CSV table of C-alpha atoms and ligand atoms in Angstrom, one decimal:
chain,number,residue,atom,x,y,z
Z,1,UNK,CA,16.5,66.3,21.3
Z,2,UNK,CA,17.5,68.3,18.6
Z,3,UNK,CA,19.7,71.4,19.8
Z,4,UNK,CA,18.4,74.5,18.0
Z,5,UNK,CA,20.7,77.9,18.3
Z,6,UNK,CA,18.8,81.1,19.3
Z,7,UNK,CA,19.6,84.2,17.8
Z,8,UNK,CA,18.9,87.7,19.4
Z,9,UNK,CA,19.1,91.3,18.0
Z,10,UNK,CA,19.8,93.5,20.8
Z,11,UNK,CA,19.4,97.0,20.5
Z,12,UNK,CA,20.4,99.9,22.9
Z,13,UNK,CA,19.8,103.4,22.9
Z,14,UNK,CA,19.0,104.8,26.6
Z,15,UNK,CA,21.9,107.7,26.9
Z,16,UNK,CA,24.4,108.9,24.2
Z,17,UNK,CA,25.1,105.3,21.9
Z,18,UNK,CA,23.4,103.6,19.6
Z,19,UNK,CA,24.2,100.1,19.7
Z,20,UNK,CA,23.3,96.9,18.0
Z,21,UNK,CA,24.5,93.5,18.5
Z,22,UNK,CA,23.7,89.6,17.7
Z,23,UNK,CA,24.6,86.9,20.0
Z,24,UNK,CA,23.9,83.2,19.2
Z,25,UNK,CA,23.4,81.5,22.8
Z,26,UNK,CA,25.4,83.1,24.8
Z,27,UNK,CA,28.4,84.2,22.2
Z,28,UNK,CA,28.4,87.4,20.8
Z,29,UNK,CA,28.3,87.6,17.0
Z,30,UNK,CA,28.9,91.4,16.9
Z,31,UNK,CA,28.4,94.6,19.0
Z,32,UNK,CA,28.6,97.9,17.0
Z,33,UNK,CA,28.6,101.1,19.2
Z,34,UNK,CA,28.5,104.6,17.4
Z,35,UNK,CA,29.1,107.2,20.1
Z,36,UNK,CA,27.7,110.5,19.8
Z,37,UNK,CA,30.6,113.2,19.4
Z,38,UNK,CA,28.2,115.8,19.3
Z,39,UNK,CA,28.3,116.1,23.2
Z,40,UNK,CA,31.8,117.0,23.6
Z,41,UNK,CA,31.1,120.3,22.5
Z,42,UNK,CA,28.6,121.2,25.5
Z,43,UNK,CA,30.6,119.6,28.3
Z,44,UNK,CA,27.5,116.7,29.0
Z,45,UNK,CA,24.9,114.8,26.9
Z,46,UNK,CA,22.3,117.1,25.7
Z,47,UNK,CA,19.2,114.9,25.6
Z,48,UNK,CA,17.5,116.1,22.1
Z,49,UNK,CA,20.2,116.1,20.2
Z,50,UNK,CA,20.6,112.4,21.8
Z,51,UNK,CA,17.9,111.3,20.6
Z,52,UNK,CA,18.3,112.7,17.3
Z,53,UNK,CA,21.6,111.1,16.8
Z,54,UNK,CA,20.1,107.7,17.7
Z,55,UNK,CA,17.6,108.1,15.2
Z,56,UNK,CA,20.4,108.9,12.6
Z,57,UNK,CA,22.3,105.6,13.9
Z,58,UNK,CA,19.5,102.9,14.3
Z,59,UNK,CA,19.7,101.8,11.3
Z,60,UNK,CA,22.8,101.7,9.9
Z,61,UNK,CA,24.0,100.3,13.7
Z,62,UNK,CA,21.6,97.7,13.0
Z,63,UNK,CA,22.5,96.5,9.5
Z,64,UNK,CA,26.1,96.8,10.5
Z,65,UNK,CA,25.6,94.0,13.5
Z,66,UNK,CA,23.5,91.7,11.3
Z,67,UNK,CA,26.5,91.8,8.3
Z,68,UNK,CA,29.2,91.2,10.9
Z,69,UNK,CA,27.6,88.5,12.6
Z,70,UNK,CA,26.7,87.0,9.1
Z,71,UNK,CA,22.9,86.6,10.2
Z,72,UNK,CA,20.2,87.6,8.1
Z,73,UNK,CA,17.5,89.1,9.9
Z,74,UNK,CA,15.5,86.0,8.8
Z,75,UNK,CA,17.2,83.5,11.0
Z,76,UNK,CA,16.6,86.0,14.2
Z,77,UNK,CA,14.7,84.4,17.1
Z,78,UNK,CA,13.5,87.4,19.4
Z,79,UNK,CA,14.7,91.1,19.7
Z,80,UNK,CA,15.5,92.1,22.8
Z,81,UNK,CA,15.6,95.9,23.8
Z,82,UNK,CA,16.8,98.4,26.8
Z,83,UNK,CA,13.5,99.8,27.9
Z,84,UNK,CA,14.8,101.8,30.8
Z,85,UNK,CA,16.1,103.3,32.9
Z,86,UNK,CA,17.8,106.2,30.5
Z,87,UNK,CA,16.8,109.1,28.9
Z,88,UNK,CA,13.0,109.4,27.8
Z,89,UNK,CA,13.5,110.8,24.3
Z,90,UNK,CA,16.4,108.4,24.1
Z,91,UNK,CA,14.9,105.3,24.9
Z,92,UNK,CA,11.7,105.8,23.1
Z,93,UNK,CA,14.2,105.3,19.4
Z,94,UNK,CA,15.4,102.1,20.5
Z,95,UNK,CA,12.3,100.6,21.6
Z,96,UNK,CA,9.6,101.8,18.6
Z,97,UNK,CA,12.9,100.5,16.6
Z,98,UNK,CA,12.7,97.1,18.6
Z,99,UNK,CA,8.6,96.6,18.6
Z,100,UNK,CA,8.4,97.6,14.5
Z,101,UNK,CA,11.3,95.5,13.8
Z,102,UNK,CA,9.8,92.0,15.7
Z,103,UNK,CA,6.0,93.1,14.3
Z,104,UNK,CA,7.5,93.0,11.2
Z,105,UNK,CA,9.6,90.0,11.4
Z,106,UNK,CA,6.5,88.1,13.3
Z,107,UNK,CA,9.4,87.2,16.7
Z,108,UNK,CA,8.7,88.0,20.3
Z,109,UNK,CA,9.7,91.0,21.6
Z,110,UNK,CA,11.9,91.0,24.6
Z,111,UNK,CA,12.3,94.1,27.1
Z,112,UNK,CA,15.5,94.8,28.7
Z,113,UNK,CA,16.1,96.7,32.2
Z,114,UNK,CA,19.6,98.2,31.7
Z,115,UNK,CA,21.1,98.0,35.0
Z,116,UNK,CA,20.6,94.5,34.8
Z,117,UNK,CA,22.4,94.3,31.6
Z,118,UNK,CA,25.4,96.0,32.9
Z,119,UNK,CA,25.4,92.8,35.8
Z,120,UNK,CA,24.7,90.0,33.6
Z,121,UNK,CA,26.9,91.3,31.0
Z,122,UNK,CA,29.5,88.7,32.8
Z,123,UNK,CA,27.5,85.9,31.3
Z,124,UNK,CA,28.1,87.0,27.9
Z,125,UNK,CA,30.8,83.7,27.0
Z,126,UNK,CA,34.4,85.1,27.3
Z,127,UNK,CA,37.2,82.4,26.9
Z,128,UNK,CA,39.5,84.2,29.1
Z,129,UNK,CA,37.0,84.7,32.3
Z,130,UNK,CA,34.3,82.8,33.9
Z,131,UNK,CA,31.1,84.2,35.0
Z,132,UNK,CA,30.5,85.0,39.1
Z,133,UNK,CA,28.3,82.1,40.4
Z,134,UNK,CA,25.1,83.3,42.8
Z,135,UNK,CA,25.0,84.7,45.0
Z,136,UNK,CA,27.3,87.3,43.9
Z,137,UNK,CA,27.6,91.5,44.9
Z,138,UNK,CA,27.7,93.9,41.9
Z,139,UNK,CA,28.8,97.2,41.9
Z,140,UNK,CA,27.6,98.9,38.7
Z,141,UNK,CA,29.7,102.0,38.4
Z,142,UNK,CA,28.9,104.2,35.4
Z,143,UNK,CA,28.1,108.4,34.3
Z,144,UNK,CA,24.4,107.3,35.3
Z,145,UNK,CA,24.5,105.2,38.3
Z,146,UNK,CA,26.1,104.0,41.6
Z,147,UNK,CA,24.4,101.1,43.2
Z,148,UNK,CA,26.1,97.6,44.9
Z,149,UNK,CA,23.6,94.7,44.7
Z,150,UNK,CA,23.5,91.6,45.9
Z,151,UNK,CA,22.5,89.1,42.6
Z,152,UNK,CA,21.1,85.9,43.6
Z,153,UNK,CA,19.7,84.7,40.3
Z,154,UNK,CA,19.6,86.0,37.0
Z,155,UNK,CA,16.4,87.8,37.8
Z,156,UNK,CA,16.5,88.1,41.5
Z,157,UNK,CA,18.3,91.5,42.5
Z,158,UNK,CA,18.2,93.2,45.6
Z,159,UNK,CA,19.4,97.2,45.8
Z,160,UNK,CA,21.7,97.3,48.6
Z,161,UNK,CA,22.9,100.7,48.2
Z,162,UNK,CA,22.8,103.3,45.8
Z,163,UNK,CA,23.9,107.6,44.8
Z,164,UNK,CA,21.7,109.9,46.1
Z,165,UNK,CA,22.9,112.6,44.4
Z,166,UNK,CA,26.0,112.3,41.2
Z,167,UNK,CA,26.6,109.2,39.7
Z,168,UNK,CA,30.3,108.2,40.3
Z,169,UNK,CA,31.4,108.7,36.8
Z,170,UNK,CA,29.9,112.5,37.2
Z,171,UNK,CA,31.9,112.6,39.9
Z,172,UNK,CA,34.9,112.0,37.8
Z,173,UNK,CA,33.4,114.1,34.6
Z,174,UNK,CA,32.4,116.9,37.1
Z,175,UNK,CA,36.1,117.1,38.9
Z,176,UNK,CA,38.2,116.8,35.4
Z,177,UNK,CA,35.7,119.9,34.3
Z,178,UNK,CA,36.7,121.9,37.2
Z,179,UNK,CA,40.5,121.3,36.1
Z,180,UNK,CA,39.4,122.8,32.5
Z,181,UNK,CA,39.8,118.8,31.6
Z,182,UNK,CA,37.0,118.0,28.2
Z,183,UNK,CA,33.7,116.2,28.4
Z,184,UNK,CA,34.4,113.1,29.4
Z,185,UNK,CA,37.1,113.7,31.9
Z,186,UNK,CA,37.2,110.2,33.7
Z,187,UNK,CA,40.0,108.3,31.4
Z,188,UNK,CA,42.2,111.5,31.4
Z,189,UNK,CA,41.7,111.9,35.3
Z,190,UNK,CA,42.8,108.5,35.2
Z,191,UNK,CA,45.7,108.7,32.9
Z,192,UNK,CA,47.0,111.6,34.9
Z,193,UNK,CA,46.8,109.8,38.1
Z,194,UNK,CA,48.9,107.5,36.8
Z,195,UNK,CA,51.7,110.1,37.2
Z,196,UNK,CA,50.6,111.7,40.8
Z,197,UNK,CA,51.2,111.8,44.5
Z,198,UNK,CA,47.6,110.7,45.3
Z,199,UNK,CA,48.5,111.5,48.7
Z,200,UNK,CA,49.5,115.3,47.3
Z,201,UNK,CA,45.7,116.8,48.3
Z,202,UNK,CA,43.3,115.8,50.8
Z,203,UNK,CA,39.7,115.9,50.4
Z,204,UNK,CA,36.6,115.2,52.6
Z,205,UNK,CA,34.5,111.8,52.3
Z,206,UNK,CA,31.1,112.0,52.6
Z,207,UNK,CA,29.3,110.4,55.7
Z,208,UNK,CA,26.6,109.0,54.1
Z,209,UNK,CA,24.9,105.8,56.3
Z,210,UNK,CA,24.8,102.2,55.5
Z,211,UNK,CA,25.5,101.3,51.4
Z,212,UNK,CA,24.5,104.3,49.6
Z,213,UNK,CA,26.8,106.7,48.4
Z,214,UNK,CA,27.2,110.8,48.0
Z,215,UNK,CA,29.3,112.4,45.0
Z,216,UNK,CA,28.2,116.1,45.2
Z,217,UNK,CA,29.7,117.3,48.4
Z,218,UNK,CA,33.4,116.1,47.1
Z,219,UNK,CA,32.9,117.4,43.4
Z,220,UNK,CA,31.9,121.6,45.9
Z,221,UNK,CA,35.0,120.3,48.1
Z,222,UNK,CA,37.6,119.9,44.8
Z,223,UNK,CA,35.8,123.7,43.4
Z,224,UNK,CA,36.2,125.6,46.6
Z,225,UNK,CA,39.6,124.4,46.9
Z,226,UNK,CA,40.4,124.9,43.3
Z,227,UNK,CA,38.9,128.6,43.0
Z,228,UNK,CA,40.8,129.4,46.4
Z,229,UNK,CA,44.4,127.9,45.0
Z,230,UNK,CA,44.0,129.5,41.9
Z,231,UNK,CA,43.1,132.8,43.6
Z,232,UNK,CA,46.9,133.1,44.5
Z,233,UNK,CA,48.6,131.4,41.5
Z,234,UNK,CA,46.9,131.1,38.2
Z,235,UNK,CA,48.7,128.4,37.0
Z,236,UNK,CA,48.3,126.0,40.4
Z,237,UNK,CA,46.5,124.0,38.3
Z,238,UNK,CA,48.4,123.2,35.4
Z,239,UNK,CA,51.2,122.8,37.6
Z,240,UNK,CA,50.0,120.6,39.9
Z,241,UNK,CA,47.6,118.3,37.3
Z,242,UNK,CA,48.6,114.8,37.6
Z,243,UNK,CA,48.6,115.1,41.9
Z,244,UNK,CA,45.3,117.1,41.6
Z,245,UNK,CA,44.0,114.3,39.5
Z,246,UNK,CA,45.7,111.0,41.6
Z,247,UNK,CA,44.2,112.6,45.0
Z,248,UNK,CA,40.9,113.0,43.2
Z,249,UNK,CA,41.2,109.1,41.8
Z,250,UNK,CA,42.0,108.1,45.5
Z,251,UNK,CA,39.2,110.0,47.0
Z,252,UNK,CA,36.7,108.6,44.8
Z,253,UNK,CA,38.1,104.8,45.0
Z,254,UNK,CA,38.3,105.1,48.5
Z,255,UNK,CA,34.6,105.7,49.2
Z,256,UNK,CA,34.0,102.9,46.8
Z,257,UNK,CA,36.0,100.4,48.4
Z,258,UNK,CA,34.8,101.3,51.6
Z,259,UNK,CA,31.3,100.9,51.1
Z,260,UNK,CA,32.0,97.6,49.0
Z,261,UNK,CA,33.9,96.2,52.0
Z,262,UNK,CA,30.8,97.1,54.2
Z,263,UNK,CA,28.7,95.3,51.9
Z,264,UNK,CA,30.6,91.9,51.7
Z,265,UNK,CA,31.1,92.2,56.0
Z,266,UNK,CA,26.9,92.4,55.6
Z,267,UNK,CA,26.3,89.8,53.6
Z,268,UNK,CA,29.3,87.3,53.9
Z,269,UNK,CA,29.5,87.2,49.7
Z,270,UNK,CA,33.1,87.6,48.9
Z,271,UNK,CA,32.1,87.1,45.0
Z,272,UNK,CA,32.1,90.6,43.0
Z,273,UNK,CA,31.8,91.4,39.7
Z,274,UNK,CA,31.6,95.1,38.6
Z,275,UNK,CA,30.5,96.9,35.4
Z,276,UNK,CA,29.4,100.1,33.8
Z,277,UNK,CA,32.3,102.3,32.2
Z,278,UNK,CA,33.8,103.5,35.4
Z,279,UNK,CA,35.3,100.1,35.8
Z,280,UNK,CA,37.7,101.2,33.0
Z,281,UNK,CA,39.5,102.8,36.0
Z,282,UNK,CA,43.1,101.9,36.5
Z,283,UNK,CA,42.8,102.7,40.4
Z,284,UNK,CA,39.3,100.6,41.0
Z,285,UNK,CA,41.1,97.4,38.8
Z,286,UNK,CA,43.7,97.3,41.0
Z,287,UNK,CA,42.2,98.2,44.4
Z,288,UNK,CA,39.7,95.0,43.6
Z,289,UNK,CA,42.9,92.6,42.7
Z,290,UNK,CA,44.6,94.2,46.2
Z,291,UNK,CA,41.4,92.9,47.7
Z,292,UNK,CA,41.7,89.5,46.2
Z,293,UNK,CA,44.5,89.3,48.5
Z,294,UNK,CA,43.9,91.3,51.5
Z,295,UNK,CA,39.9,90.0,52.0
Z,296,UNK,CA,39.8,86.7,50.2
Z,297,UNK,CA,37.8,88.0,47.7
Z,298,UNK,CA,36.9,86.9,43.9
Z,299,UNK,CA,36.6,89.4,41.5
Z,300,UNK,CA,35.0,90.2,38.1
Z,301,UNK,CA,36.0,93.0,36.1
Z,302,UNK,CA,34.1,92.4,32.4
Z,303,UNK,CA,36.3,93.4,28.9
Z,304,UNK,CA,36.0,97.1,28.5
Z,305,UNK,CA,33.9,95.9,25.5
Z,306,UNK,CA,30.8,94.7,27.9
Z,307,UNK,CA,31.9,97.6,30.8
Z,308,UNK,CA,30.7,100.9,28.4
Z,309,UNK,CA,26.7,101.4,27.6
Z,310,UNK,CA,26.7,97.7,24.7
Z,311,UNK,CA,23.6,96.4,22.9
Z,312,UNK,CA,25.7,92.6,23.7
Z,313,UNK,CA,25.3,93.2,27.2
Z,314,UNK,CA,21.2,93.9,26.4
Z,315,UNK,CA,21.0,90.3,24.1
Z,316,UNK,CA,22.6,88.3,27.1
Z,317,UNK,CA,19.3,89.2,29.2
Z,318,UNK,CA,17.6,88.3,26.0
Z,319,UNK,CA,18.8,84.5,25.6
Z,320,UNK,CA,18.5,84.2,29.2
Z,321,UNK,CA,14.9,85.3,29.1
Z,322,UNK,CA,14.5,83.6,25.8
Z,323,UNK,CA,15.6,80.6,27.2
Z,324,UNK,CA,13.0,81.3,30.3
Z,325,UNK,CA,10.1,82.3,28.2
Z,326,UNK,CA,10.0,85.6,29.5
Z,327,UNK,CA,8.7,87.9,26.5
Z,328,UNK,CA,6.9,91.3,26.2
Z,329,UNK,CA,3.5,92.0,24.7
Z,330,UNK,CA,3.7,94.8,21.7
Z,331,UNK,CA,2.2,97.4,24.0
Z,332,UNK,CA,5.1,98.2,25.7
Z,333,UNK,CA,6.3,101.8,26.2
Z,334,UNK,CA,9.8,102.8,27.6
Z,335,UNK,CA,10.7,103.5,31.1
Z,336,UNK,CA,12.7,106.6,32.4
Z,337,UNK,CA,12.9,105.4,35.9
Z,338,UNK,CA,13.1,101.6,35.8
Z,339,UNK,CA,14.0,99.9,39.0
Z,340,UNK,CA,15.7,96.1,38.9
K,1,LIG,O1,28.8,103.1,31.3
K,1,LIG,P1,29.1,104.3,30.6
K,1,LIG,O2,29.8,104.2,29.2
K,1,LIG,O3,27.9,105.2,30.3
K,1,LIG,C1,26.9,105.4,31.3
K,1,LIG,O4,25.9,104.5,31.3
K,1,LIG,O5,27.0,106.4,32.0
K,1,LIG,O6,30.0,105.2,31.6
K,1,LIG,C2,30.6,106.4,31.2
K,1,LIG,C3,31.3,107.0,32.4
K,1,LIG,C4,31.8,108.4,32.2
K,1,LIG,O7,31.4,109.2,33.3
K,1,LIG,C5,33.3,108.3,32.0
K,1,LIG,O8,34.0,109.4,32.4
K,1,LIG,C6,33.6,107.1,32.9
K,1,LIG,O9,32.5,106.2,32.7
K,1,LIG,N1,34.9,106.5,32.7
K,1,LIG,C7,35.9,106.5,33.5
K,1,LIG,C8,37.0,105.8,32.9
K,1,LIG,N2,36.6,105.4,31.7
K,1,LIG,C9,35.3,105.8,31.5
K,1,LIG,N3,36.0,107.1,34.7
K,1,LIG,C10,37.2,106.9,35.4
K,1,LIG,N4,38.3,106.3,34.8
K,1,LIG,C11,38.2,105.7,33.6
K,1,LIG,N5,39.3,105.1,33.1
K,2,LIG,ZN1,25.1,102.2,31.4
C-alpha cells in the first residue's frame, strides 16, 4: 500500500500565546509561538487584552508556520485546534480561526483538549528521547494546572489528583511577586535558587489527602512571614533573595515529589513523563533524575520547546486522531472547562 504523509495545522490560543505549527506524521515542521508582552505590565494575564492579542497574531503565526515548514496550505490534511480548557475569549480566536480555515480549505476539523496535549506532547518524534510506553503517570505542571494522571492509551486518561485551589506555577508567580520579583516570577525564583540555602527558611506543607494538591496556604505562609521580616528590617528581602527563593523552590518540589511518590506506590507505574512550563524547573529536573536512582523509576522530561503552552504539542493529538478517524463536525464551540 502506498504510504501517504499527513499534514496538520495546529493552532493554539487558550491563555496568553498564539501558536501555529505543522507536523508531517509525527515530526514537527515548525512551531511559531508569539508571547504576549503586554501582561507583564499588570503582574498576570488580563483576559481581553488576551484575546485581543491573539486576534492580532493568528494570522501572521499561521503564515509564518506554513512558510517554515515549506507547506502550502493546499497540501494540509486536517486542522487540528485547542478547544479547551483555557480562557473563553481566548479560545474562541483559535477555534472560529480553525473551523473557517478547514471550511475553507474543504479538510476535517480536528478538536484538541489541551491538557492532553501537554501529555502526548512526548510523542511528538524527538531523536534524542523516546516516548513513555502505557501505562505511564503524567504530572502536568503549568501557571493553569496541577494534575498527576495515569495515561493508559493515547485517549484513555484517568485524573488521579489535581489543585484545588493555585496552579503550581501560580504558586511560583505568586511567591516571586511577594519578593517584588516581575510577572512571570518562576524562571527567576529558579535562577536564584540556584545560589541559596534551600534549607535557609522553613515553610508549612499543606495536608491535603490522597493525590490532589493545595498552593494557596503556602503562597499566605511566604506573605505573612515576609510582611512580618520586613516589619523589622526593610531590606530582609533583598538581602536574603536567593535563600528566600531556594526554600521556596524546595517547598514547592517537595509537595510535588511527595504526592508523585504516593502515586507510583498506588499504582505500581514507575514510568513518568511530565510537561507544562513548570517543568522548566532546575529543582523538579533533578529531583525526577534523583528518583531514577533512588525508586527505579523512568522519566520524561519533554524539550522546553513542547513543555510551554505549543500549537506542535496540539498537531500531535491531531495525527494521532487523524490516524484514528476521530474528527469534529463544524458545530463545535470552545470549552472553558474541558475535562480529559
Ligand atoms: O505551560 P505554561 O507556559 O503556561 C500555562 O499553561 O500556564 O506555564 C507557565 C508557568 C508560569 O507560571 C511560569 O512561571 C512557570 O510556568 N515556569 C517556571 C519555570 N519556567 C516557567 N516555574 C518555575 N521554574 C521555572 N524554571
Ligand atoms: Zn498549558
Amino acid at each position: 500500500m502506498e504510504y501517504k504523509n499527513i499534514y496538520i495545522l495546529a493552532i493554539e490560543s487558550s491563555c496568553d500565546d498564539t501558536s501555529a505549527a505543522v507536523l508531517c506524521n509525527n515530526t514537527k515542521l515548525s512551531n511559531v509561538v508569539a508571547a504576549q508582552k503586554i501582561h507583564e505590565e499588570y503582574g498576570g494575564v488580563v483576559p481581553e487584552l488576551a484575546s485581543r492579542a491573539h486576534q492580532q497574531n493568528i494570522v501572521p503565526v499561521v503564515h509564518q508556520a506554513l512558510a517554515k515548514a515549506n507547506i502550502d496550505k493546499k497540501q494540509l490534511s486536517a486542522i487540528a485546534f485547542t478547544r479547551g480548557p483555557g480562557l473563553m475569549g481566548s479560545l474562541l480566536v483559535g477555534t472560529s480561526f480553525a473551523k473557517s480555515m478547514a471550511l475553507g480549505l474543504d479538510v476535517p476539523l480536528i478538536e484538541v483538549n489541551h491538557m492532553q496535549a501537554h501529555i502526548l506532547a512526548h510523542f511528538i518524534k524527538d531523536e534524542n528521547n523516546l516516548p513513555p510506553s502505557f501505562p505511564f503517570l503524567a504530572m502536568t505542571i503549568s501557571g493553569g494546572h496541577t494534575q498527576i494522571v495515569v495515561v493508559r492509551d493515547y485517549f484513555d486518561m484517568e485524573i488521579l489528583g489535581e489543585t484545588l485551589d493555585d496552579a503550581v506555577g501560580e504558586a511560583f508567580d505568586k511567591s516571586a511577586k511577594i519578593l517584588g520579583l516581575p510577572y512571570p516570577g518562576g524562571p527567576l525564583v529558579d535562577k536564584y535558587a540556584q545560589l541559596g540555602n534551600p534549607k535557609a527558611f522553613s515553610f508549612p506543607k499543606p495536608k491535603v489527602g490522597g493525590l490532589n494538591f493545595s498552593f494557596s496556604g503556602l503562597k499566605t505562609s511566604i506573605l505573612y512571614f515576609v510582611q512580618k521580616m520586613t516589619k523589622d528590617d526593610p531590606n530582609f528581602v533583598s538581602e536574603h533573595l536567593n535563600d528566600l527563593c531556594a526554600s521556596i523552590q524546595y517547598t514547592i518540589i517537595n509537595i510535588l515529589m511527595d504526592k508523585l511518590k504516593k502515586a507510583t506506590k498506588q499504582t505500581g507505574i514507575k514510568d513518568i513523563a511530565i510537561g507544562g512550563g513548570v517543568s522548566a524547573n532546575s529543582g523538579i529536573r533533578k529531583a525526577l533524575k534523583d528518583g531514577e536512582k533512588k525508586y527505579g523509576w523512568t522519566t520524561h522530561i519533554p524539550k522546553f520547546e513542547y513543555c510551554t503552552d505549543n500549537a506542535a504539542m496540539i498537531g500531535i493529538v491531531g495525527y494521532l486522531k487523524y490516524k484514528q478517524g476521530i474528527f469534529t463536525d463544524q458545530g463545535v464551540t470552545a470549552k472553558a472547562r474541558y475535562v480529559i
